[in-house]
Amino acid sequence: MDGQVKSLLKKHSLRLTQGRKDVLSIFLHRNIAISHSDIESDIDGKYDRVTIYRTLKSFLEKGLIHKVLDDSGATRYALCNDNCSEAEHQHNHIHFKCQSCDETTCLDHVNIPSVTLPDGFQMAESNFLITGTCAKCA
Amino acid sequence: MDGQVKSLLKKHSLRLTQGRKDVLSIFLHRNIAISHSDIESDIDGKYDRVTIYRTLKSFLEKGLIHKVLDDSGATRYALCNDNCSEAEHQHNHIHFKCQSCDETTCLDHVNIPSVTLPDGFQMAESNFLITGTCAKCA
DNA sequence: GTAACTGCAAAATATTTGCATCCTT
DNA sequence: AAGGATGCAAATATTTTGCAGTTAC
């Protein structure tokens, strides 16, 4: 796991600092979309709130994580898949938010269906969020 | 238009106050998803910031408007269609956010395709946001 | 008349910026 | 050594809450 953390950071041209390793570990351990405050409570004061904001921003810019839309207003993030880089994101999976346990998961095996847009509209990215009850809470 | 405003408010069991009429008018005039700050700049101090928050909350609870997902963190709202009520929301259209003009529109004629969820997952609502270039900006 | 709505003040939460210091490369 | 990362302070933005006064029904 530690080797994975290092190689992921290196792969995305990010310096190997303890803070980044710890934050990335959280993403790897919890396979759900997490927010700034999730991380803050996980590390429990080990790093400054501002540092976490900047860490997330760096990860975002380098294509290590992506934003997960949420209907509650909270900003959440999830690990990108291997195909993502600073240059281009390649996400085609649906996000599912459970109304019961409040967890947002990436449905990696459910692809976003293609849609036909009206004349003149050009798609760049798409985000699909489904709300409901997850398998654990059903 | 004024009659439409009144009947819409009545239909959703909302008292006819000037503030609500004005806010609802903004939604009717601008057929795009708007945020709290959009409204605030539109009314230009006529009502308190807090009142607008509470107005939006009331509209939301009574099924007059719905939240529109946004990738920038801003919370936006759009008018519900006729089928929505306090009890149930019935949205099946895709939202399109233009990266150029920053406007979010409801693509009323593009339905959200149905997807098959993994075993145990149950869908309640779905939100589909496509980012790209709109017809005006292409 | 009464419950709901509004404005003002203030608190709580979320996010960003500047700067000095420290650490990775 | 140099540029990037961090911590602290503080500014800004966003949203919520309490309370007193006002208004719609």
mmCIF file of C-alpha atoms (C1' of nucleotides) in Angstrom:
data_model
loop_
_atom_site.group_PDB
_atom_site.id
_atom_site.type_symbol
_atom_site.label_atom_id
_atom_site.label_comp_id
_atom_site.label_asym_id
_atom_site.label_seq_id
_atom_site.Cartn_x
_atom_site.Cartn_y
_atom_site.Cartn_z
ATOM 1 C CA MET A 1 0.000 0.000 0.000
ATOM 2 C CA ASP A 2 2.799 2.366 0.841
ATOM 3 C CA GLY A 3 4.489 1.598 -2.451
ATOM 4 C CA GLN A 4 1.241 2.258 -4.235
ATOM 5 C CA VAL A 5 0.956 5.645 -2.571
ATOM 6 C CA LYS A 6 4.445 6.636 -3.623
ATOM 7 C CA SER A 7 4.102 5.484 -7.187
ATOM 8 C CA LEU A 8 0.752 7.225 -7.587
ATOM 9 C CA LEU A 9 2.192 10.510 -6.375
ATOM 10 C CA LYS A 10 5.263 10.171 -8.570
ATOM 11 C CA LYS A 11 3.170 9.254 -11.562
ATOM 12 C CA HIS A 12 1.304 12.527 -11.227
ATOM 13 C CA SER A 13 4.416 14.641 -10.653
ATOM 14 C CA LEU A 14 3.599 15.354 -7.035
ATOM 15 C CA ARG A 15 6.247 15.690 -4.354
ATOM 16 C CA LEU A 16 6.350 12.940 -1.764
ATOM 17 C CA THR A 17 5.425 14.719 1.428
ATOM 18 C CA GLN A 18 4.012 13.006 4.476
ATOM 19 C CA GLY A 19 0.795 15.005 4.233
ATOM 20 C CA ARG A 20 0.106 13.946 0.687
ATOM 21 C CA LYS A 21 0.929 10.330 1.481
ATOM 22 C CA ASP A 22 -1.504 10.372 4.383
ATOM 23 C CA VAL A 23 -4.301 12.012 2.418
ATOM 24 C CA LEU A 24 -3.831 9.670 -0.504
ATOM 25 C CA SER A 25 -3.886 6.710 1.877
ATOM 26 C CA ILE A 26 -7.288 7.813 3.092
ATOM 27 C CA PHE A 27 -8.573 7.801 -0.468
ATOM 28 C CA LEU A 28 -7.134 4.327 -1.034
ATOM 29 C CA HIS A 29 -8.519 2.891 2.187
ATOM 30 C CA ARG A 30 -12.008 4.307 1.869
ATOM 31 C CA ASN A 31 -13.299 3.480 -1.531
ATOM 32 C CA ILE A 32 -15.974 6.179 -1.509
ATOM 33 C CA ALA A 33 -16.188 9.833 -2.395
ATOM 34 C CA ILE A 34 -14.901 11.890 0.511
ATOM 35 C CA SER A 35 -15.016 15.544 1.465
ATOM 36 C CA HIS A 36 -12.546 17.941 2.976
ATOM 37 C CA SER A 37 -14.128 17.506 6.375
ATOM 38 C CA ASP A 38 -13.972 13.722 6.113
ATOM 39 C CA ILE A 39 -10.243 14.007 5.687
ATOM 40 C CA GLU A 40 -9.943 16.572 8.429
ATOM 41 C CA SER A 41 -11.622 14.303 10.947
ATOM 42 C CA ASP A 42 -9.599 11.316 9.764
ATOM 43 C CA ILE A 43 -6.254 12.968 10.304
ATOM 44 C CA ASP A 44 -7.513 14.666 13.460
ATOM 45 C CA GLY A 45 -5.396 17.784 13.537
ATOM 46 C CA LYS A 46 -2.227 16.262 12.166
ATOM 47 C CA TYR A 47 -2.276 18.772 9.330
ATOM 48 C CA ASP A 48 -3.656 22.234 8.956
ATOM 49 C CA ARG A 49 -7.063 22.716 7.383
ATOM 50 C CA VAL A 50 -5.497 24.928 4.745
ATOM 51 C CA THR A 51 -2.923 22.307 3.851
ATOM 52 C CA ILE A 52 -5.678 19.830 3.151
ATOM 53 C CA TYR A 53 -7.425 22.312 0.892
ATOM 54 C CA ARG A 54 -4.204 22.816 -1.004
ATOM 55 C CA THR A 55 -3.474 19.107 -1.122
ATOM 56 C CA LEU A 56 -6.869 18.443 -2.631
ATOM 57 C CA LYS A 57 -6.358 21.232 -5.140
ATOM 58 C CA SER A 58 -3.001 19.766 -6.178
ATOM 59 C CA PHE A 59 -4.446 16.285 -6.531
ATOM 60 C CA LEU A 60 -7.270 17.727 -8.602
ATOM 61 C CA GLU A 61 -4.956 19.657 -10.889
ATOM 62 C CA LYS A 62 -2.685 16.704 -11.478
ATOM 63 C CA GLY A 63 -5.533 14.364 -12.289
ATOM 64 C CA LEU A 64 -5.192 12.142 -9.249
ATOM 65 C CA ILE A 65 -8.714 12.775 -7.983
ATOM 66 C CA HIS A 66 -11.885 14.207 -9.462
ATOM 67 C CA LYS A 67 -14.826 16.086 -8.067
ATOM 68 C CA VAL A 68 -17.945 14.122 -7.358
ATOM 69 C CA LEU A 69 -21.109 16.121 -7.637
ATOM 70 C CA ASP A 70 -23.433 16.073 -4.708
ATOM 71 C CA ASP A 71 -26.952 17.308 -4.252
ATOM 72 C CA SER A 72 -26.308 18.476 -0.715
ATOM 73 C CA GLY A 73 -23.839 21.174 -1.589
ATOM 74 C CA ALA A 74 -20.862 19.398 -0.068
ATOM 75 C CA THR A 75 -17.871 19.040 -2.334
ATOM 76 C CA ARG A 76 -16.628 15.491 -2.516
ATOM 77 C CA TYR A 77 -13.724 13.888 -4.295
ATOM 78 C CA ALA A 78 -12.833 10.423 -5.464
ATOM 79 C CA LEU A 79 -9.743 8.792 -6.908
ATOM 80 C CA CYS A 80 -9.440 8.915 -10.657
ATOM 81 C CA ASN A 81 -8.878 5.767 -12.588
ATOM 82 C CA ASP A 82 -5.588 4.993 -14.285
ATOM 83 C CA ASN A 83 -6.479 6.748 -17.483
ATOM 84 C CA CYS A 84 -6.614 10.200 -15.962
ATOM 85 C CA SER A 85 -3.814 12.704 -16.155
ATOM 86 C CA GLU A 86 -3.289 16.418 -15.834
ATOM 87 C CA ALA A 87 -4.176 16.728 -19.491
ATOM 88 C CA GLU A 88 -7.355 14.738 -19.677
ATOM 89 C CA HIS A 89 -9.944 13.088 -17.531
ATOM 90 C CA GLN A 90 -11.639 9.938 -18.564
ATOM 91 C CA HIS A 91 -14.640 9.275 -16.388
ATOM 92 C CA ASN A 92 -17.556 7.403 -17.590
ATOM 93 C CA HIS A 93 -19.047 5.887 -14.491
ATOM 94 C CA ILE A 94 -22.120 6.758 -12.506
ATOM 95 C CA HIS A 95 -22.014 7.980 -8.915
ATOM 96 C CA PHE A 96 -24.498 6.646 -6.454
ATOM 97 C CA LYS A 97 -25.418 8.417 -3.252
ATOM 98 C CA CYS A 98 -27.265 6.473 -0.592
ATOM 99 C CA GLN A 99 -29.915 8.460 1.240
ATOM 100 C CA SER A 100 -29.622 6.160 4.207
ATOM 101 C CA CYS A 101 -25.910 5.908 4.981
ATOM 102 C CA ASP A 102 -25.036 9.069 3.048
ATOM 103 C CA GLU A 103 -22.134 7.376 1.282
ATOM 104 C CA THR A 104 -21.330 8.149 -2.314
ATOM 105 C CA THR A 105 -19.793 5.337 -4.317
ATOM 106 C CA CYS A 106 -18.514 5.096 -7.847
ATOM 107 C CA LEU A 107 -20.411 2.480 -9.815
ATOM 108 C CA ASP A 108 -17.405 1.528 -11.868
ATOM 109 C CA HIS A 109 -19.212 -1.048 -13.902
ATOM 110 C CA VAL A 110 -22.226 1.039 -14.825
ATOM 111 C CA ASN A 111 -21.292 3.244 -17.734
ATOM 112 C CA ILE A 112 -22.967 6.523 -18.465
ATOM 113 C CA PRO A 113 -25.192 5.934 -21.469
ATOM 114 C CA SER A 114 -24.578 8.175 -24.436
ATOM 115 C CA VAL A 115 -27.148 10.834 -25.159
ATOM 116 C CA THR A 116 -27.953 12.863 -28.211
ATOM 117 C CA LEU A 117 -27.783 16.564 -27.564
ATOM 118 C CA PRO A 118 -29.786 19.212 -29.416
ATOM 119 C CA ASP A 119 -28.188 20.835 -32.468
ATOM 120 C CA GLY A 120 -25.205 22.989 -31.644
ATOM 121 C CA PHE A 121 -24.513 21.553 -28.226
ATOM 122 C CA GLN A 122 -21.138 19.935 -27.704
ATOM 123 C CA MET A 123 -20.353 17.684 -24.784
ATOM 124 C CA ALA A 124 -17.064 17.904 -22.910
ATOM 125 C CA GLU A 125 -17.738 16.079 -19.663
ATOM 126 C CA SER A 126 -20.711 14.395 -18.099
ATOM 127 C CA ASN A 127 -21.718 13.741 -14.520
ATOM 128 C CA PHE A 128 -24.397 11.314 -13.535
ATOM 129 C CA LEU A 129 -25.542 11.090 -9.933
ATOM 130 C CA ILE A 130 -28.184 8.660 -8.803
ATOM 131 C CA THR A 131 -29.694 8.963 -5.356
ATOM 132 C CA GLY A 132 -31.405 6.094 -3.616
ATOM 133 C CA THR A 133 -30.693 3.154 -1.346
ATOM 134 C CA CYS A 134 -27.479 1.203 -1.641
ATOM 135 C CA ALA A 135 -27.030 -2.542 -1.405
ATOM 136 C CA LYS A 136 -25.831 -2.397 2.203
ATOM 137 C CA CYS A 137 -28.837 -0.361 3.393
ATOM 138 C CA ALA A 138 -31.582 -1.999 1.341
ATOM 139 C CA MET B 1 -47.147 36.698 -16.061
ATOM 140 C CA ASP B 2 -48.331 38.139 -12.792
ATOM 141 C CA GLY B 3 -51.272 35.773 -12.779
ATOM 142 C CA GLN B 4 -48.928 32.896 -13.438
ATOM 143 C CA VAL B 5 -46.803 33.882 -10.461
ATOM 144 C CA LYS B 6 -49.802 33.995 -8.158
ATOM 145 C CA SER B 7 -51.257 30.731 -9.297
ATOM 146 C CA LEU B 8 -47.936 28.949 -9.013
ATOM 147 C CA LEU B 9 -47.477 30.138 -5.441
ATOM 148 C CA LYS B 10 -51.023 29.208 -4.511
ATOM 149 C CA LYS B 11 -50.705 25.826 -6.144
ATOM 150 C CA HIS B 12 -47.783 25.042 -3.868
ATOM 151 C CA SER B 13 -49.406 26.382 -0.714
ATOM 152 C CA LEU B 14 -47.094 29.356 -0.422
ATOM 153 C CA ARG B 15 -48.263 32.712 0.874
ATOM 154 C CA LEU B 16 -48.374 35.518 -1.654
ATOM 155 C CA THR B 17 -45.745 37.926 -0.419
ATOM 156 C CA GLN B 18 -44.033 40.484 -2.596
ATOM 157 C CA GLY B 19 -40.655 38.870 -2.023
ATOM 158 C CA ARG B 20 -41.788 35.484 -3.215
ATOM 159 C CA LYS B 21 -43.532 36.992 -6.216
ATOM 160 C CA ASP B 22 -40.362 38.830 -7.186
ATOM 161 C CA VAL B 23 -38.117 35.810 -6.751
ATOM 162 C CA LEU B 24 -40.478 33.580 -8.677
ATOM 163 C CA SER B 25 -40.628 36.164 -11.453
ATOM 164 C CA ILE B 26 -36.873 35.955 -11.802
ATOM 165 C CA PHE B 27 -37.126 32.217 -12.275
ATOM 166 C CA LEU B 28 -39.844 32.678 -14.882
ATOM 167 C CA HIS B 29 -38.000 35.377 -16.800
ATOM 168 C CA ARG B 30 -34.629 33.680 -16.880
ATOM 169 C CA ASN B 31 -35.136 30.194 -18.089
ATOM 170 C CA ILE B 32 -31.868 28.915 -16.684
ATOM 171 C CA ALA B 33 -30.647 27.495 -13.385
ATOM 172 C CA ILE B 34 -29.863 30.362 -11.040
ATOM 173 C CA SER B 35 -28.046 30.690 -7.759
ATOM 174 C CA HIS B 36 -28.680 32.635 -4.593
ATOM 175 C CA SER B 37 -26.212 35.280 -5.666
ATOM 176 C CA ASP B 38 -27.872 35.625 -9.077
ATOM 177 C CA ILE B 39 -31.094 36.480 -7.309
ATOM 178 C CA GLU B 40 -29.361 38.773 -4.885
ATOM 179 C CA SER B 41 -27.833 40.829 -7.670
ATOM 180 C CA ASP B 42 -31.100 40.839 -9.596
ATOM 181 C CA ILE B 43 -33.134 42.291 -6.778
ATOM 182 C CA ASP B 44 -30.236 44.548 -5.754
ATOM 183 C CA GLY B 45 -30.862 44.956 -2.055
ATOM 184 C CA LYS B 46 -34.632 44.994 -2.186
ATOM 185 C CA TYR B 47 -34.727 42.006 0.135
ATOM 186 C CA ASP B 48 -32.399 40.699 2.782
ATOM 187 C CA ARG B 49 -29.913 37.964 1.903
ATOM 188 C CA VAL B 50 -31.439 35.786 4.601
ATOM 189 C CA THR B 51 -34.919 36.213 3.217
ATOM 190 C CA ILE B 52 -33.762 34.937 -0.142
ATOM 191 C CA TYR B 53 -32.213 31.892 1.480
ATOM 192 C CA ARG B 54 -35.474 31.199 3.246
ATOM 193 C CA THR B 55 -37.507 31.846 0.126
ATOM 194 C CA LEU B 56 -35.425 29.335 -1.798
ATOM 195 C CA LYS B 57 -35.788 26.829 1.009
ATOM 196 C CA SER B 58 -39.558 27.236 1.016
ATOM 197 C CA PHE B 59 -39.753 26.871 -2.755
ATOM 198 C CA LEU B 60 -37.596 23.776 -2.510
ATOM 199 C CA GLU B 61 -39.704 22.196 0.207
ATOM 200 C CA LYS B 62 -42.956 22.866 -1.598
ATOM 201 C CA GLY B 63 -41.693 21.424 -4.862
ATOM 202 C CA LEU B 64 -41.664 24.669 -6.823
ATOM 203 C CA ILE B 65 -37.958 24.513 -7.632
ATOM 204 C CA HIS B 66 -35.282 21.832 -7.564
ATOM 205 C CA LYS B 67 -31.554 21.823 -7.042
ATOM 206 C CA VAL B 68 -29.389 21.627 -10.098
ATOM 207 C CA LEU B 69 -25.995 20.003 -9.785
ATOM 208 C CA ASP B 70 -23.017 22.154 -10.548
ATOM 209 C CA ASP B 71 -19.360 21.311 -10.914
ATOM 210 C CA SER B 72 -18.176 24.611 -9.508
ATOM 211 C CA GLY B 73 -19.577 24.172 -6.029
ATOM 212 C CA ALA B 74 -22.241 26.812 -6.475
ATOM 213 C CA THR B 75 -25.746 25.748 -5.582
ATOM 214 C CA ARG B 76 -28.198 26.450 -8.371
ATOM 215 C CA TYR B 77 -31.926 26.040 -8.660
ATOM 216 C CA ALA B 78 -34.392 25.726 -11.487
ATOM 217 C CA LEU B 79 -38.165 25.708 -11.719
ATOM 218 C CA CYS B 80 -39.794 22.342 -11.429
ATOM 219 C CA ASN B 81 -42.185 21.207 -14.079
ATOM 220 C CA ASP B 82 -45.903 20.893 -13.469
ATOM 221 C CA ASN B 83 -45.686 17.368 -12.149
ATOM 222 C CA CYS B 84 -43.735 18.265 -9.038
ATOM 223 C CA SER B 85 -45.228 18.717 -5.621
ATOM 224 C CA GLU B 86 -44.184 18.663 -2.023
ATOM 225 C CA ALA B 87 -44.699 14.926 -2.040
ATOM 226 C CA GLU B 88 -42.806 13.933 -5.126
ATOM 227 C CA HIS B 89 -40.423 15.221 -7.699
ATOM 228 C CA GLN B 90 -40.575 14.118 -11.271
ATOM 229 C CA HIS B 91 -37.475 15.201 -13.141
ATOM 230 C CA ASN B 92 -36.196 13.343 -16.040
ATOM 231 C CA HIS B 93 -34.298 15.912 -18.028
ATOM 232 C CA ILE B 94 -30.611 16.559 -18.440
ATOM 233 C CA HIS B 95 -28.916 19.759 -17.340
ATOM 234 C CA PHE B 96 -26.345 21.343 -19.564
ATOM 235 C CA LYS B 97 -23.717 23.744 -18.321
ATOM 236 C CA CYS B 98 -21.846 25.802 -20.891
ATOM 237 C CA GLN B 99 -18.176 26.300 -20.093
ATOM 238 C CA SER B 100 -18.143 29.448 -22.173
ATOM 239 C CA CYS B 101 -21.125 31.507 -20.991
ATOM 240 C CA ASP B 102 -21.428 29.630 -17.693
ATOM 241 C CA GLU B 103 -25.175 29.224 -18.091
ATOM 242 C CA THR B 104 -26.923 26.076 -17.004
ATOM 243 C CA THR B 105 -30.002 25.145 -18.980
ATOM 244 C CA CYS B 106 -32.511 22.357 -18.655
ATOM 245 C CA LEU B 107 -32.600 20.214 -21.776
ATOM 246 C CA ASP B 108 -36.286 19.497 -21.448
ATOM 247 C CA HIS B 109 -36.427 17.320 -24.509
ATOM 248 C CA VAL B 110 -33.456 15.131 -23.721
ATOM 249 C CA ASN B 111 -34.555 12.466 -21.309
ATOM 250 C CA ILE B 112 -32.241 10.751 -18.918
ATOM 251 C CA PRO B 113 -31.703 7.242 -20.244
ATOM 252 C CA SER B 114 -32.551 4.445 -17.867
ATOM 253 C CA VAL B 115 -29.693 2.517 -16.369
ATOM 254 C CA THR B 116 -29.452 -0.868 -14.735
ATOM 255 C CA LEU B 117 -28.019 -0.672 -11.246
ATOM 256 C CA PRO B 118 -26.086 -3.458 -9.523
ATOM 257 C CA ASP B 119 -28.032 -5.903 -7.359
ATOM 258 C CA GLY B 120 -29.486 -4.356 -4.253
ATOM 259 C CA PHE B 121 -29.281 -0.748 -5.383
ATOM 260 C CA GLN B 122 -32.544 1.144 -5.618
ATOM 261 C CA MET B 123 -32.915 4.411 -7.462
ATOM 262 C CA ALA B 124 -34.919 7.292 -6.058
ATOM 263 C CA GLU B 125 -33.776 10.280 -8.080
ATOM 264 C CA SER B 126 -31.243 10.875 -10.792
ATOM 265 C CA ASN B 127 -29.279 13.924 -11.830
ATOM 266 C CA PHE B 128 -27.448 14.236 -15.081
ATOM 267 C CA LEU B 129 -25.189 17.183 -15.781
ATOM 268 C CA ILE B 130 -23.358 17.586 -19.053
ATOM 269 C CA THR B 131 -20.670 20.220 -19.399
ATOM 270 C CA GLY B 132 -19.581 21.586 -22.742
ATOM 271 C CA THR B 133 -20.391 24.310 -25.236
ATOM 272 C CA CYS B 134 -23.948 25.414 -25.799
ATOM 273 C CA ALA B 135 -25.594 26.274 -29.096
ATOM 274 C CA LYS B 136 -25.221 30.019 -28.550
ATOM 275 C CA CYS B 137 -21.479 29.808 -27.862
ATOM 276 C CA ALA B 138 -20.491 27.156 -30.406
ATOM 277 C "C1'" DG C 1 -56.042 36.821 15.740
ATOM 278 C "C1'" DT C 2 -52.530 33.701 14.580
ATOM 279 C "C1'" DA C 3 -49.220 31.556 12.203
ATOM 280 C "C1'" DA C 4 -46.120 32.596 8.817
ATOM 281 C "C1'" DC C 5 -42.833 35.903 6.717
ATOM 282 C "C1'" DT C 6 -39.200 39.484 7.057
ATOM 283 C "C1'" DG C 7 -35.093 42.163 8.562
ATOM 284 C "C1'" DC C 8 -31.220 42.633 11.411
ATOM 285 C "C1'" DA C 9 -27.524 40.809 14.164
ATOM 286 C "C1'" DA C 10 -24.677 37.176 14.907
ATOM 287 C "C1'" DA C 11 -22.966 32.588 14.676
ATOM 288 C "C1'" DA C 12 -21.398 28.611 12.130
ATOM 289 C "C1'" DT C 13 -19.325 26.737 8.145
ATOM 290 C "C1'" DA C 14 -16.565 26.724 3.936
ATOM 291 C "C1'" DT C 15 -12.843 28.389 1.200
ATOM 292 C "C1'" DT C 16 -9.040 31.498 -0.197
ATOM 293 C "C1'" DT C 17 -4.855 34.418 0.291
ATOM 294 C "C1'" DG C 18 -0.408 36.352 2.165
ATOM 295 C "C1'" DC C 19 3.704 35.529 4.281
ATOM 296 C "C1'" DA C 20 7.435 33.436 6.755
ATOM 297 C "C1'" DT C 21 9.518 28.981 7.372
ATOM 298 C "C1'" DC C 22 10.638 24.375 6.208
ATOM 299 C "C1'" DC C 23 11.318 20.411 3.160
ATOM 300 C "C1'" DT C 24 11.747 17.694 -1.315
ATOM 301 C "C1'" DT C 25 14.265 17.328 -5.312
ATOM 302 C "C1'" DA D 1 20.306 26.036 -3.910
ATOM 303 C "C1'" DA D 2 15.583 26.663 -5.525
ATOM 304 C "C1'" DG D 3 11.087 26.026 -5.941
ATOM 305 C "C1'" DG D 4 7.400 23.875 -3.871
ATOM 306 C "C1'" DA D 5 4.868 22.647 0.562
ATOM 307 C "C1'" DT D 6 3.340 23.825 5.134
ATOM 308 C "C1'" DG D 7 1.472 26.425 9.210
ATOM 309 C "C1'" DC D 8 -0.531 30.379 11.011
ATOM 310 C "C1'" DA D 9 -3.261 34.504 10.726
ATOM 311 C "C1'" DA D 10 -6.708 36.695 8.524
ATOM 312 C "C1'" DA D 11 -9.839 37.799 4.835
ATOM 313 C "C1'" DT D 12 -13.793 36.406 2.123
ATOM 314 C "C1'" DA D 13 -17.851 33.661 0.965
ATOM 315 C "C1'" DT D 14 -21.714 30.841 2.141
ATOM 316 C "C1'" DT D 15 -25.409 29.341 4.952
ATOM 317 C "C1'" DT D 16 -27.929 28.995 9.321
ATOM 318 C "C1'" DT D 17 -30.142 30.565 13.647
ATOM 319 C "C1'" DG D 18 -32.478 33.653 17.099
ATOM 320 C "C1'" DC D 19 -35.452 37.223 17.948
ATOM 321 C "C1'" DA D 20 -38.466 41.107 17.416
ATOM 322 C "C1'" DG D 21 -41.564 43.311 14.408
ATOM 323 C "C1'" DT D 22 -44.755 42.936 10.391
ATOM 324 C "C1'" DT D 23 -48.024 40.846 7.216
ATOM 325 C "C1'" DA D 24 -51.078 37.393 4.766
ATOM 326 C "C1'" DC D 25 -54.948 34.706 5.487
#
